[in-house]
């Protein structure tokens, strides 16, 4: 049996895709290995969202040359967004890559692997995008899971065309997956002992099945009804589409987690317009207010970009101001990276110097660090139901889990076991972690 090693970079969707890939290859008779030295095929599932994500993969591919010299039968394939973006160019630029396969072509992988195996020096590329592929019928093989928390992909693609973003080009048009297969997957996971599922899509609020009739709030309700002991999360929401009806459904089901990831990207209306985000700061703040109204204990997290085209000091200050107003519990913060093929690449200058981007990013990071610490300090003394996930990285005597708000809580293990719900009281904190103790 030939063995495959899969390495995954990038977003949660890529990790979910790697499990679909594993399932397809398992069905075709391939085995998997944990050590890449034993592999006949190394598949690298990649991200193209920023240049540094691509550089990391290129570095990795070059590093693998030494292993290929030792094992001449080894074949390396690049999958995912970078494969889609660069297509066969990638095999010219990285000569030790034998094949590339885009996000909608994973069913072609068994053929691809056998072709590159049978032809010495053969190169293959499968990068066609689809308007219908959702891999709905494929039961993912959860290679890197913890047996407690799993991703379920509910839709693919994106057609919002934010000016800076390469995703609409690498993942194609938006399409939703049959809700029955989603609910079935959630139920099977629960029966297998999983206690948390995260429904994934680039913009889950535009999930739609049967034209208009079955939308995301209805899907959330169905998944929440699988079992009250199954926690349900979702990512990512586009602020322009975050509806009150979703918040109503969240309020109705206690097992839908009190955490909303709401990428803002910038706190300046001029930037939001240039980014083609289709909302204003006022709209965004109204959505934040609605979240607090329906779900008083909900945490809010975000993504933000520093130094987009023509961003002024005033625009940057507006982002800091917005951060002070919303007081996010967590933020993913990035420097703008110009991506080939996007609207910004065609029409806008990447005119903020690297040093200036870095300074603005560092200011946002520093502010967010203060806010996160202050938010966490307010948690001291509160009690939460925690889904225990496993041993803390720092000490074998401690376990960690998350509360509904997705905050990590570390505590002395006592009689708690992974996969169970326990009440934990917060006794201290850092900016990143809450420290607690079991409530007996
Ligand atoms: N440069 C920097 N950050 C980007 N993102 C998307 N495209 C870019 C880019 N070109 C960020 C956005 C998005 C997150 C997934 O990545 O903040 O929400
Ligand atoms: Fe990219 Fe915008 Fe789509 Fe998110 S919504 S994947 S940022 S184009």
XYZ file of C-alpha atoms and ligand atoms in Angstrom:
466
model
C 0.000 0.000 0.000
C 1.437 3.412 -0.956
C 1.536 5.981 1.816
C 0.518 9.616 1.786
C 1.597 12.405 4.102
C -0.581 15.520 4.134
C 0.696 18.851 5.437
C -1.812 21.686 5.785
C -1.311 25.452 5.857
C -3.794 28.288 6.143
C -7.388 28.594 7.250
C -9.821 26.166 8.904
C -11.339 25.466 5.510
C -8.011 24.047 4.359
C -7.875 21.727 7.370
C -11.413 20.572 6.580
C -10.402 20.048 2.937
C -7.403 17.948 3.970
C -9.810 15.563 5.707
C -11.869 15.325 2.500
C -8.663 14.643 0.561
C -7.737 11.911 3.051
C -11.160 10.334 2.602
C -10.904 10.342 -1.197
C -7.439 8.797 -1.100
C -8.374 6.226 1.515
C -11.254 5.154 -0.730
C -8.746 4.659 -3.538
C -6.586 2.352 -1.410
C -3.911 4.713 -0.130
C -2.628 4.613 3.430
C -1.357 7.479 5.594
C 1.779 7.951 7.626
C 2.700 10.249 10.471
C 6.368 10.547 9.537
C 7.012 12.163 6.175
C 10.180 10.057 5.759
C 7.917 7.046 5.192
C 5.759 8.714 2.547
C 5.475 7.830 -1.149
C 3.526 11.052 -1.702
C 3.707 14.319 0.202
C 0.708 16.566 -0.366
C 0.961 20.183 0.741
C -2.399 21.897 1.107
C -1.655 25.585 0.720
C -2.893 29.118 1.343
C -2.466 32.067 -1.037
C -4.043 34.843 0.992
C -0.825 36.738 1.686
C 2.592 36.596 0.114
C 4.257 35.343 3.302
C 1.929 32.306 3.371
C 3.142 31.396 -0.117
C 6.794 32.030 0.718
C 6.531 29.620 3.651
C 5.246 26.875 1.337
C 7.943 27.527 -1.261
C 10.564 27.301 1.450
C 9.063 24.019 2.636
C 8.983 22.552 -0.883
C 12.676 23.383 -1.384
C 13.537 21.877 1.981
C 12.001 18.602 0.795
C 14.621 18.228 -1.950
C 16.963 16.523 0.494
C 14.293 13.943 1.316
C 13.604 13.383 -2.387
C 17.294 12.717 -3.001
C 17.172 9.985 -0.360
C 13.861 8.549 -1.633
C 13.743 8.905 -5.412
C 10.225 7.403 -5.538
C 8.830 10.288 -3.465
C 6.403 12.574 -5.326
C 5.365 15.987 -4.058
C 2.052 17.645 -4.883
C 0.869 21.163 -4.090
C -2.856 21.457 -3.400
C -5.280 24.217 -2.469
C -5.293 27.944 -3.098
C -1.673 28.350 -4.153
C -2.068 25.523 -6.692
C -5.159 27.219 -8.075
C -3.524 30.629 -8.263
C -0.241 29.590 -9.872
C -1.364 26.460 -11.747
C 1.410 24.841 -13.792
C 3.624 27.918 -13.259
C 4.297 26.457 -9.834
C 5.878 23.336 -11.340
C 8.205 25.441 -13.484
C 9.236 27.595 -10.565
C 9.514 24.692 -8.097
C 11.007 21.839 -10.094
C 10.550 19.177 -7.442
C 6.751 19.534 -7.507
C 5.197 16.735 -9.619
C 1.592 17.852 -9.569
C -0.780 20.627 -8.589
C -4.436 20.203 -7.692
C -6.928 23.015 -7.002
C -9.653 23.073 -4.311
C -12.451 21.829 -6.591
C -10.473 19.003 -8.189
C -9.761 16.711 -5.244
C -11.814 13.873 -6.698
C -9.137 13.705 -9.423
C -6.370 13.017 -6.897
C -6.346 9.196 -7.162
C -5.837 9.512 -10.941
C -3.248 12.215 -10.494
C -1.232 10.128 -8.059
C -1.260 7.032 -10.239
C -0.308 9.073 -13.314
C 2.692 10.746 -11.721
C 3.707 7.383 -10.298
C 3.686 5.616 -13.657
C 5.394 8.335 -15.702
C 8.948 9.092 -14.671
C 9.319 12.872 -14.588
C 5.631 13.261 -15.474
C 3.921 16.492 -14.439
C 0.194 16.900 -13.896
C -2.126 19.785 -13.150
C -5.832 19.684 -12.216
C -7.117 23.136 -11.436
C -10.570 23.426 -12.909
C -12.987 25.308 -10.645
C -16.566 24.120 -10.280
C -19.880 25.869 -9.650
C -21.380 22.829 -7.934
C -18.719 20.786 -6.131
C -19.281 20.691 -2.339
C -17.928 17.193 -1.553
C -21.294 16.714 0.188
C -21.217 12.919 -0.071
C -17.699 12.510 1.281
C -17.268 11.577 4.910
C -14.046 13.283 5.995
C -11.273 11.181 7.523
C -10.295 13.308 10.510
C -6.534 12.942 10.387
C -5.491 15.687 12.776
C -8.583 15.837 14.978
C -8.761 15.587 18.761
C -11.944 13.482 18.715
C -13.844 16.272 20.490
C -14.121 19.206 18.128
C -14.553 19.011 14.326
C -15.052 21.248 11.311
C -17.963 20.789 8.935
C -17.725 22.584 5.625
C -21.171 23.959 4.668
C -20.347 26.023 1.620
C -17.458 26.750 -0.696
C -16.161 29.709 -2.634
C -16.759 33.430 -2.334
C -18.025 36.082 -4.689
C -17.795 39.182 -2.561
C -14.677 40.343 -4.371
C -13.166 42.414 -1.613
C -10.601 44.491 -3.475
C -7.565 42.983 -1.721
C -8.623 39.339 -1.646
C -7.509 36.452 -3.810
C -10.054 33.932 -2.472
C -12.759 34.453 -5.143
C -10.106 33.531 -7.725
C -8.696 30.521 -5.894
C -11.915 29.022 -4.558
C -14.399 30.025 -7.220
C -18.044 30.890 -6.972
C -20.141 30.490 -3.897
C -22.166 27.300 -3.522
C -23.958 25.713 -0.569
C -23.958 22.109 0.517
C -27.109 19.990 0.916
C -28.304 20.608 4.508
C -29.288 16.977 5.027
C -25.675 15.884 4.552
C -24.524 18.592 6.978
C -26.952 17.545 9.721
C -26.101 13.878 9.135
C -22.402 14.632 9.481
C -23.051 16.518 12.754
C -25.138 13.625 14.100
C -22.502 11.027 13.185
C -19.821 13.107 14.878
C -21.915 13.384 18.034
C -22.468 9.620 18.061
C -18.714 9.140 17.702
C -18.175 11.202 20.854
C -17.521 14.642 19.355
C -18.982 17.481 21.411
C -18.357 20.512 19.194
C -18.751 21.272 15.503
C -17.750 24.421 13.647
C -19.696 25.120 10.461
C -17.334 26.569 7.899
C -17.695 28.847 4.913
C -16.071 32.032 3.603
C -19.362 33.843 4.243
C -21.744 31.543 6.126
C -24.511 34.150 6.197
C -25.092 33.691 2.507
C -25.694 29.944 2.893
C -28.790 29.097 0.835
C -30.390 25.813 -0.202
C -33.318 25.530 -2.620
C -33.142 29.058 -3.981
C -34.128 31.224 -1.008
C -36.092 28.910 1.199
C -33.531 27.365 3.533
C -30.960 29.803 4.921
C -28.183 29.890 7.499
C -30.315 30.557 10.618
C -32.477 27.550 9.735
C -29.413 25.391 9.190
C -27.989 26.491 12.561
C -31.241 25.538 14.284
C -31.222 22.082 12.674
C -27.624 21.418 13.691
C -28.244 22.744 17.213
C -31.158 20.302 17.519
C -28.896 17.291 16.920
C -28.268 17.270 20.686
C -28.141 19.912 23.439
C -24.747 18.448 24.400
C -23.299 19.279 20.988
C -21.807 22.753 20.811
C -22.183 24.541 17.505
C -19.862 27.270 16.226
C -19.523 28.929 12.843
C -17.025 30.962 10.829
C -16.859 33.367 9.054
C -19.584 36.012 9.001
C -19.558 38.942 6.629
C -20.822 42.016 8.538
C -22.980 43.107 5.596
C -25.077 39.930 5.949
C -25.225 39.384 9.719
C -28.990 39.271 10.253
C -31.159 39.641 13.328
C -32.773 36.328 12.479
C -29.424 34.571 12.999
C -28.996 36.317 16.354
C -32.534 35.255 17.316
C -31.738 31.624 16.546
C -28.489 31.871 18.515
C -30.370 33.282 21.506
C -32.867 30.421 21.347
C -30.303 27.596 21.492
C -27.881 27.653 24.431
C -25.624 25.141 22.652
C -24.906 27.607 19.837
C -21.729 29.195 21.129
C -21.657 32.813 22.216
C -18.891 33.867 19.879
C -19.072 35.708 16.578
C -16.151 36.269 14.262
C -16.960 39.475 12.408
C -14.041 40.621 10.244
C -14.032 44.428 10.092
C -10.849 44.955 7.979
C -10.748 48.717 8.660
C -12.344 51.366 10.870
C -12.416 53.992 8.115
C -15.405 54.374 5.796
C -13.143 55.541 2.992
C -11.068 52.354 3.289
C -14.141 50.119 3.569
C -15.470 51.590 0.349
C -12.160 51.161 -1.435
C -11.980 47.590 -0.128
C -15.474 46.935 -1.541
C -16.726 45.701 1.818
C -20.264 47.015 1.225
C -20.858 48.305 4.769
C -19.942 51.379 6.774
C -18.478 51.743 10.252
C -21.944 52.843 11.416
C -23.525 49.677 9.993
C -20.837 47.561 11.607
C -21.355 49.191 15.022
C -25.091 48.672 14.657
C -24.456 44.936 14.112
C -22.193 44.866 17.195
C -24.978 46.510 19.189
C -27.485 43.965 17.893
C -25.163 41.138 18.985
C -24.991 42.583 22.510
C -28.778 43.068 22.567
C -29.625 39.483 21.617
C -26.628 37.819 23.252
C -25.335 39.880 26.185
C -22.556 37.393 26.945
C -21.319 36.986 23.357
C -17.648 37.471 22.519
C -16.711 39.204 19.281
C -13.523 38.631 17.303
C -12.266 40.160 14.070
C -9.780 40.403 11.224
C -8.100 43.681 10.327
C -5.695 44.831 7.623
C -3.103 47.570 8.210
C -1.763 49.670 5.350
C -4.209 49.019 2.534
C -3.826 51.218 -0.557
C -3.820 54.977 0.222
C -4.516 54.403 3.927
C -3.720 57.656 5.760
C -2.777 58.204 9.386
C -6.357 59.397 9.897
C -7.760 56.132 8.459
C -5.402 54.185 10.704
C -6.511 56.200 13.754
C -10.115 55.399 12.816
C -9.259 51.675 12.988
C -7.725 52.146 16.455
C -10.832 54.093 17.497
C -13.099 51.302 16.294
C -11.034 48.762 18.256
C -11.494 50.919 21.392
C -15.243 51.002 20.805
C -15.844 47.324 20.046
C -13.264 45.951 22.499
C -12.698 42.663 20.655
C -11.879 39.542 22.607
C -9.479 38.438 19.899
C -8.241 39.816 16.584
C -6.298 38.413 13.642
C -4.206 41.344 12.493
C -2.397 41.571 9.159
C -0.272 43.867 7.044
C -1.753 44.421 3.628
C -0.219 42.144 1.004
C -0.840 42.936 -2.656
C -2.224 39.894 -4.501
C -1.945 39.421 -8.232
C -5.255 39.391 -10.108
C -7.304 41.228 -7.461
C -9.101 44.548 -8.054
C -6.458 46.296 -5.970
C -3.701 44.784 -8.099
C -5.342 46.065 -11.268
C -6.469 49.490 -10.087
C -4.834 50.615 -6.837
C -1.296 51.420 -5.717
C 0.337 49.429 -2.959
C 1.668 52.763 -1.742
C 2.162 52.395 1.991
C 5.820 51.588 2.703
C 6.486 48.271 4.464
C 7.915 50.043 7.520
C 4.802 52.177 7.853
C 2.503 49.141 7.484
C 4.509 47.448 10.192
C 4.274 50.431 12.531
C 0.496 50.645 12.089
C 0.097 46.910 12.552
C 2.189 47.012 15.729
C 0.040 49.817 17.104
C -3.097 47.777 16.495
C -1.483 44.697 18.068
C -0.412 46.674 21.155
C -3.859 48.217 21.611
C -5.605 44.876 21.113
C -3.227 43.286 23.666
C -4.326 45.854 26.279
C -8.000 45.374 25.460
C -7.789 41.575 25.575
C -6.056 41.720 28.965
C -8.671 44.135 30.361
C -11.495 41.963 28.991
C -9.938 38.893 30.579
C -9.436 40.640 33.914
C -13.194 41.183 34.032
C -13.654 37.416 33.746
C -11.906 36.744 37.063
C -14.469 35.409 39.541
C -16.926 34.208 36.852
C -17.891 30.578 36.352
C -18.172 28.875 32.984
C -19.106 25.550 31.514
C -15.941 24.362 29.803
C -15.621 21.664 27.190
C -12.388 19.945 28.244
C -10.091 19.400 25.236
C -6.885 17.952 26.632
C -3.631 18.453 28.477
C -2.288 21.972 28.814
C 0.871 22.575 26.800
C 2.671 23.869 29.853
C 1.994 21.207 32.459
C 0.808 17.600 32.593
C -0.990 18.425 35.836
C -3.267 20.850 33.994
C -5.996 20.525 31.401
C -7.402 23.139 29.059
C -10.775 23.692 27.475
C -12.909 26.474 26.079
C -15.996 28.224 27.261
C -18.898 29.060 24.967
C -17.181 32.384 24.166
C -14.232 30.364 22.768
C -11.843 31.549 25.469
C -9.197 29.053 26.523
C -9.263 28.208 30.234
C -6.424 26.251 31.891
C -7.029 24.505 35.224
C -5.614 21.812 37.547
C -6.884 18.538 36.186
C -8.480 16.997 39.304
C -10.901 14.316 38.125
C -11.764 16.031 34.818
C -11.356 14.151 31.539
C -11.089 15.315 27.936
C -14.389 15.379 26.067
C -16.535 16.210 29.107
C -18.201 19.433 30.227
C -17.037 20.831 33.560
C -17.787 23.977 35.530
C -14.676 26.064 35.979
C -14.218 29.287 37.952
C -11.781 31.843 36.586
C -9.175 32.796 39.196
C -6.613 34.758 37.154
C -5.595 35.516 33.582
C -3.112 36.686 30.964
C -4.060 38.524 27.743
C -4.341 35.166 25.951
C -5.553 32.701 28.578
C -7.870 32.415 31.541
C -6.671 30.393 34.510
C -9.341 28.632 36.499
C -10.215 25.931 38.980
C -12.764 23.124 38.842
C -15.997 23.786 40.643
C -16.971 20.494 42.257
N -3.517 41.155 2.663
C -3.641 41.079 3.998
N -4.642 40.444 4.618
C -5.576 39.848 3.856
N -6.686 39.151 4.166
C -7.272 38.771 3.025
N -6.583 39.196 1.965
C -5.516 39.882 2.453
C -4.443 40.578 1.856
N -4.319 40.668 0.527
C -7.111 38.926 5.539
C -8.488 39.511 5.798
C -9.363 38.293 5.853
C -8.419 37.269 6.435
C -8.831 35.862 6.214
O -7.205 37.542 5.772
O -8.451 40.177 7.039
O -10.506 38.465 6.663
Fe -11.953 37.364 0.679
Fe -13.873 39.192 1.116
Fe -14.529 36.690 0.295
Fe -13.602 37.072 2.784
S -15.525 37.915 1.951
S -12.933 35.452 1.327
S -12.113 38.749 2.497
S -13.365 38.214 -0.869
